[in-house]
Coordinates of C-alpha atoms in Angstrom, one line a residue:
M1 CA -23.8 23.7 -43.5
T2 CA -21.8 25.0 -40.7
S3 CA -17.8 24.9 -40.7
L4 CA -16.1 23.1 -37.8
S5 CA -12.7 24.3 -39.0
G6 CA -12.5 26.8 -36.7
E7 CA -13.5 25.1 -33.7
S8 CA -11.1 22.2 -34.4
A9 CA -8.3 24.6 -34.7
A10 CA -9.1 25.8 -31.2
T11 CA -9.7 22.7 -29.6
S12 CA -7.3 20.2 -31.1
R13 CA -4.1 19.3 -29.3
P14 CA -0.8 20.6 -30.6
T15 CA 1.4 17.9 -32.7
M16 CA 5.1 17.7 -33.3
K17 CA 4.3 19.3 -36.7
D18 CA 3.0 22.7 -35.1
V19 CA 6.2 22.8 -32.7
A20 CA 8.5 22.1 -35.5
A21 CA 6.6 24.7 -37.9
L22 CA 6.7 27.4 -35.0
A23 CA 10.2 26.9 -34.3
G24 CA 11.3 26.8 -37.9
V25 CA 13.1 23.4 -37.9
G26 CA 12.6 19.9 -39.0
L27 CA 10.2 17.5 -37.3
K28 CA 13.2 14.9 -36.6
T29 CA 15.0 17.7 -34.4
V30 CA 11.7 18.1 -32.5
S31 CA 11.6 14.4 -32.1
R32 CA 15.0 14.4 -30.7
V33 CA 14.4 17.2 -28.1
V34 CA 11.5 16.2 -26.5
N35 CA 12.5 12.5 -26.4
G36 CA 15.6 13.8 -24.7
E37 CA 18.3 12.5 -27.3
R38 CA 21.7 13.9 -27.7
N39 CA 23.0 15.5 -31.0
V40 CA 21.0 18.7 -30.4
S41 CA 23.0 22.0 -29.6
E42 CA 21.6 23.7 -26.8
A43 CA 20.5 27.0 -28.7
M44 CA 18.3 24.5 -30.7
R45 CA 17.0 22.7 -27.8
E46 CA 16.0 26.1 -26.2
R47 CA 14.5 27.1 -29.2
V48 CA 12.0 23.9 -29.6
L49 CA 11.2 24.0 -26.0
H50 CA 10.0 27.5 -26.2
A51 CA 8.4 26.6 -29.2
A52 CA 6.7 23.6 -27.5
S53 CA 5.9 26.2 -24.2
S54 CA 4.1 28.5 -26.4
L55 CA 1.8 25.9 -27.9
H56 CA 1.6 24.1 -24.7
Y57 CA 2.6 20.8 -26.5
Q58 CA 2.7 17.6 -24.5
L59 CA 4.6 14.5 -25.5
D60 CA 2.2 11.6 -26.4
E61 CA 3.5 9.0 -24.3
R62 CA 1.7 6.1 -25.9
A63 CA 3.5 7.2 -29.2
A64 CA 6.6 7.6 -27.5
M65 CA 6.3 4.0 -26.0
L66 CA 6.0 2.4 -29.6
K67 CA 9.2 4.2 -30.7
R68 CA 11.3 2.9 -27.4
A69 CA 13.0 -0.3 -28.1
N70 CA 12.2 -1.9 -24.6
S71 CA 8.5 -0.4 -24.8
R72 CA 8.5 0.9 -21.4
T73 CA 5.9 3.3 -20.3
N74 CA 7.7 4.4 -17.2
T75 CA 4.8 3.3 -15.1
L76 CA 4.1 1.0 -12.5
G77 CA 0.9 0.2 -10.8
L78 CA 0.3 0.1 -7.1
L79 CA -2.6 -1.5 -5.5
L80 CA -3.3 -1.3 -1.9
S81 CA -6.2 -2.3 0.4
S82 CA -7.5 1.3 0.8
V83 CA -5.7 4.6 -0.4
G84 CA -7.5 6.2 2.9
N85 CA -6.1 3.8 5.2
A86 CA -2.9 5.2 7.2
F87 CA -0.6 2.6 6.6
D88 CA -1.6 2.4 3.0
S89 CA -1.3 6.1 2.5
K90 CA 2.2 6.0 3.8
V91 CA 3.4 2.9 2.0
H92 CA 1.8 5.0 -1.3
A93 CA 3.8 8.0 -0.4
A94 CA 7.2 6.0 -0.4
V95 CA 6.6 4.3 -3.3
E96 CA 5.7 7.2 -5.1
R97 CA 8.8 8.9 -4.0
V98 CA 11.2 6.0 -5.0
A99 CA 9.5 6.1 -8.4
N100 CA 9.8 10.0 -9.0
E101 CA 13.5 9.4 -8.4
H102 CA 13.7 7.2 -11.2
G103 CA 11.3 9.1 -13.5
M104 CA 8.4 6.8 -13.3
V105 CA 5.0 7.8 -12.8
T106 CA 2.7 5.5 -9.9
F107 CA -1.0 4.5 -10.6
A108 CA -2.5 3.7 -7.4
A109 CA -6.1 1.9 -6.7
S110 CA -7.6 0.2 -3.9
S111 CA -9.2 -3.3 -3.5
D112 CA -11.0 -2.7 -0.3
D113 CA -9.8 -6.3 0.2
E114 CA -12.2 -7.6 -2.3
P115 CA -10.7 -10.5 -4.3
A116 CA -12.9 -9.7 -7.4
T117 CA -12.2 -6.0 -7.0
E118 CA -8.4 -6.7 -6.8
L119 CA -8.5 -8.8 -9.9
S120 CA -10.4 -6.2 -11.8
R121 CA -7.7 -3.3 -10.9
I122 CA -4.6 -5.6 -11.8
N123 CA -6.4 -6.2 -15.3
A124 CA -6.9 -2.2 -15.7
F125 CA -3.2 -1.9 -14.9
L126 CA -1.9 -4.6 -17.3
Q127 CA -4.4 -3.0 -20.0
R128 CA -2.1 0.0 -19.7
R129 CA 0.9 -1.4 -20.2
V130 CA 2.5 -0.6 -16.6
D131 CA 6.2 -1.8 -16.5
G132 CA 5.1 -3.8 -13.2
L133 CA 3.0 -4.1 -10.2
I134 CA 3.2 -3.4 -6.4
L135 CA 0.6 -5.2 -4.7
T136 CA -1.2 -5.7 -1.4
T137 CA -3.4 -8.5 -1.9
S138 CA -6.5 -10.1 -0.5
R139 CA -6.4 -12.8 -3.0
D140 CA -5.7 -16.6 -1.9
D141 CA -4.3 -17.6 -5.8
H142 CA -2.1 -15.2 -7.8
S143 CA -1.5 -17.8 -10.5
H144 CA -3.3 -15.7 -12.9
L145 CA -0.2 -13.6 -12.9
A146 CA 2.2 -16.4 -13.9
P147 CA 1.9 -15.6 -17.8
E148 CA 2.9 -12.1 -17.0
R149 CA 5.7 -13.0 -14.6
A150 CA 7.2 -15.8 -17.1
R151 CA 7.1 -12.4 -19.6
G152 CA 9.3 -10.7 -17.2
L153 CA 6.9 -8.5 -15.6
P154 CA 8.5 -7.5 -12.2
V155 CA 5.9 -8.0 -9.2
V156 CA 6.4 -7.1 -5.6
F157 CA 4.0 -8.0 -3.0
V158 CA 3.5 -5.8 0.3
D159 CA 2.4 -7.0 3.5
R160 CA 0.8 -10.2 2.3
L161 CA 2.6 -13.5 0.8
P162 CA 1.7 -14.5 -2.8
R163 CA 0.3 -18.0 -3.5
G164 CA 0.8 -19.8 -6.6
I165 CA 3.5 -17.8 -8.0
T166 CA 7.0 -16.6 -6.8
A167 CA 7.6 -13.1 -6.1
D168 CA 9.5 -10.6 -4.0
V169 CA 7.7 -9.6 -0.7
V170 CA 8.4 -6.8 2.0
R171 CA 6.3 -6.8 5.0
S172 CA 6.5 -6.4 8.7
D173 CA 7.0 -9.4 11.4
N174 CA 3.4 -9.4 12.0
V175 CA 3.8 -12.6 14.3
G176 CA 6.9 -11.1 16.3
G177 CA 4.7 -7.6 16.8
A178 CA 1.8 -9.5 18.1
V179 CA 4.0 -11.9 20.7
T180 CA 5.4 -8.6 22.1
A181 CA 2.2 -6.9 22.3
T182 CA 0.4 -9.9 24.1
R183 CA 3.4 -10.5 26.3
Q184 CA 3.2 -6.9 27.1
L185 CA -0.4 -7.1 28.4
W186 CA 0.6 -10.7 30.1
D187 CA 3.4 -9.2 32.2
H188 CA 0.8 -6.5 33.4
G189 CA -1.4 -9.2 35.1
H190 CA -4.1 -9.9 32.2
R191 CA -5.4 -13.1 31.8
R192 CA -8.7 -12.3 30.1
I193 CA -7.1 -11.0 26.8
A194 CA -9.3 -10.3 23.7
F195 CA -7.8 -10.5 20.2
L196 CA -10.0 -8.7 17.4
G197 CA -8.8 -9.4 14.3
D198 CA -9.3 -8.5 10.5
L199 CA -10.9 -10.6 7.8
E200 CA -10.1 -14.4 8.5
P201 CA -8.6 -15.2 4.7
L202 CA -5.9 -12.3 5.2
P203 CA -2.2 -13.6 5.9
T204 CA -1.6 -10.4 8.2
M205 CA -4.5 -11.5 10.2
Q206 CA -3.6 -14.8 10.6
E207 CA 0.2 -14.0 11.5
R208 CA -1.0 -11.7 14.3
R209 CA -3.4 -14.0 15.5
D210 CA -0.9 -16.7 15.7
G211 CA 1.6 -14.2 17.7
F212 CA -1.5 -13.8 20.3
R213 CA -1.7 -17.6 20.5
Q214 CA 2.0 -18.2 21.1
V215 CA 1.5 -16.4 24.6
A216 CA -2.3 -16.5 25.2
G217 CA -3.6 -19.7 23.2
G218 CA -5.5 -22.2 25.3
V219 CA -5.7 -19.7 28.3
T220 CA -9.4 -19.7 29.7
G221 CA -10.6 -16.2 29.5
C222 CA -8.7 -15.2 26.5
T223 CA -10.8 -14.8 23.3
E224 CA -10.5 -14.3 19.8
L225 CA -12.7 -12.3 17.3
T226 CA -12.4 -11.9 13.8
D227 CA -13.7 -10.8 10.6
L228 CA -14.1 -7.1 11.6
R229 CA -14.0 -5.1 8.5
T230 CA -15.1 -1.7 9.9
E231 CA -14.7 0.6 12.7
E232 CA -18.3 0.0 13.2
Q233 CA -18.3 -3.6 13.6
A234 CA -15.3 -3.4 15.9
L235 CA -17.2 -1.0 18.1
R236 CA -20.1 -3.4 18.3
A237 CA -18.1 -6.5 19.0
T238 CA -16.1 -4.5 21.9
L239 CA -19.2 -3.4 23.2
E240 CA -20.6 -6.9 23.5
L241 CA -17.4 -8.1 25.1
L242 CA -17.5 -5.3 27.9
D243 CA -21.2 -6.3 28.6
G244 CA -20.7 -9.8 29.0
S245 CA -20.6 -11.9 32.4
E246 CA -16.8 -12.1 32.0
P247 CA -15.6 -8.8 30.2
P248 CA -11.7 -9.1 29.0
T249 CA -9.1 -7.0 31.2
A250 CA -7.1 -6.1 27.9
L251 CA -7.7 -5.9 24.2
L252 CA -5.1 -6.4 21.1
A253 CA -7.0 -4.9 18.1
A254 CA -5.0 -6.2 15.2
R255 CA -5.5 -3.4 12.7
N256 CA -5.7 0.7 13.1
T257 CA -9.2 0.8 12.0
I258 CA -10.3 -1.8 14.5
C259 CA -8.2 -0.1 17.2
V260 CA -10.4 3.0 16.6
G261 CA -13.6 1.2 17.0
T262 CA -12.5 -0.4 20.2
I263 CA -11.6 3.1 21.5
R264 CA -15.0 4.3 20.8
A265 CA -16.5 1.5 22.7
L266 CA -14.3 1.6 25.7
Q267 CA -15.2 5.4 25.9
Q268 CA -18.8 4.9 25.5
R269 CA -18.7 2.6 28.7
G270 CA -15.9 4.9 30.4
R271 CA -13.9 1.7 30.6
Q272 CA -10.7 3.7 28.7
H273 CA -8.6 3.8 32.1
D274 CA -9.2 0.2 33.6
V275 CA -9.4 -1.8 30.2
A276 CA -5.8 -2.2 28.7
L277 CA -5.5 -1.7 24.8
I278 CA -2.6 -2.1 22.5
G279 CA -3.4 -1.6 18.6
F280 CA -1.4 -3.2 15.5
D281 CA -0.8 -0.1 13.4
D282 CA -0.3 3.4 14.8
L283 CA -2.8 5.9 14.9
E284 CA -2.9 9.5 14.2
M285 CA -3.0 11.6 17.2
A286 CA -2.6 8.6 19.4
D287 CA -0.5 10.4 22.1
L288 CA -3.7 13.1 22.4
I289 CA -6.0 10.5 23.5
V290 CA -6.2 10.0 27.3
P291 CA -4.8 7.5 28.1
G292 CA -2.4 7.5 25.0
V293 CA -2.9 4.7 22.9
S294 CA -0.1 2.0 23.1
C295 CA 0.7 0.7 19.5
V296 CA 2.8 -1.9 17.7
V297 CA 4.3 0.5 14.7
Q298 CA 5.5 -0.9 11.4
D299 CA 8.2 0.9 9.5
T300 CA 5.6 1.6 6.4
D301 CA 8.0 4.5 5.0
R302 CA 10.8 1.6 4.8
I303 CA 8.2 -1.0 3.6
G304 CA 7.2 1.3 0.6
A305 CA 10.6 2.3 -0.1
L306 CA 11.8 -1.1 -0.3
A307 CA 9.1 -2.6 -2.3
A308 CA 9.8 0.0 -5.0
Q309 CA 13.6 -0.4 -4.6
R310 CA 13.1 -3.9 -5.5
F311 CA 10.6 -3.2 -8.2
V312 CA 13.2 -0.9 -10.3
A313 CA 16.1 -3.6 -9.4
R314 CA 14.0 -6.2 -11.3
L315 CA 12.7 -3.8 -14.1
A316 CA 16.7 -3.2 -14.5
G317 CA 17.3 -7.0 -15.0
W318 CA 18.4 -7.9 -11.6
D319 CA 17.4 -11.7 -11.4
D320 CA 18.8 -13.1 -8.1
P321 CA 15.9 -15.6 -6.5
A322 CA 12.9 -13.7 -5.3
T323 CA 13.3 -12.8 -1.7
V324 CA 11.0 -12.4 1.4
T325 CA 11.9 -9.4 3.7
D326 CA 10.5 -9.2 7.0
L327 CA 11.0 -5.9 8.8
P328 CA 10.9 -5.7 12.4
T329 CA 8.1 -3.6 14.4
R330 CA 8.4 -2.0 17.8
L331 CA 6.2 -1.4 20.7
V332 CA 5.3 2.4 21.4
R333 CA 4.1 2.5 25.3
R334 CA 1.8 5.7 25.6
G335 CA -0.1 4.3 28.6
S336 CA -3.2 2.1 27.4
G337 CA -1.1 -1.0 27.0
E338 CA 0.3 -0.4 30.8
I339 CA -2.8 -0.5 32.6
P340 CA -2.4 -3.5 35.1
A341 CA -5.2 -5.9 35.5

């Protein structure tokens, strides 16, 4: 029979007992050092840390969690529409920055705006005992989180309102941003404006469409297209509009991915200099395209940072009523939104 003892010794992870043996101290001393407790001399701390480093020892957070009085894991679950989307990635960076400042690790995942996927990701976070959640949601019912909220789990929503529970929300003023964009086009003489929107059930899409309607609703020649999920869908929809008998003279693309599709369509038809365009969400290199792309810009860094700060405050025991914070947007004029009718 072949002995596996040598292989086990070579591949097994070092334990606190191994660190204690190498440092020549008691197990309790090692525990105090790795858990950051006091009542350990600096010389003894250095001795233990040197032994831990020599063995490449890492603290078992699961075991440590069981010993903590508050059973916290110092982790948060961050659910985004898509970590590959520029808006989401910037929110992610801001959340992670604040979390790091408070000694927390961020677990991030995408839902791709699929309600079933969202529920699966949230359950995965909860199974890993995260200390709370920051969510960009696509579901129309969040009552499944009510038991967790009742137990005090901090939950903060980004960009979209929850339904079925009460929780903190940090989002942009979507209605106001769309009103500003549509009025910009209207003031440049456009009366055939097409609104190209995201998935119909999403609150952000509905709010931006509401803003569009406040200016152009009911105007003959102004149209709405929604449920555009991808650049390719936006491209095809825009080409159909441009090839119609009464094509729009201006476009409002209600999401960055949709805006990219409209840009490709305008360039394919050679219409980028005579059809106005404003996008919602900024684009990488928007100022390098000719003409530059005018965009309604959201303060993604502040959205993510404020959501994380709300989360940290709730985790620390802040129990004021839940708040909905609407952050202002701004219209960045680069040329495409200033093309006259």
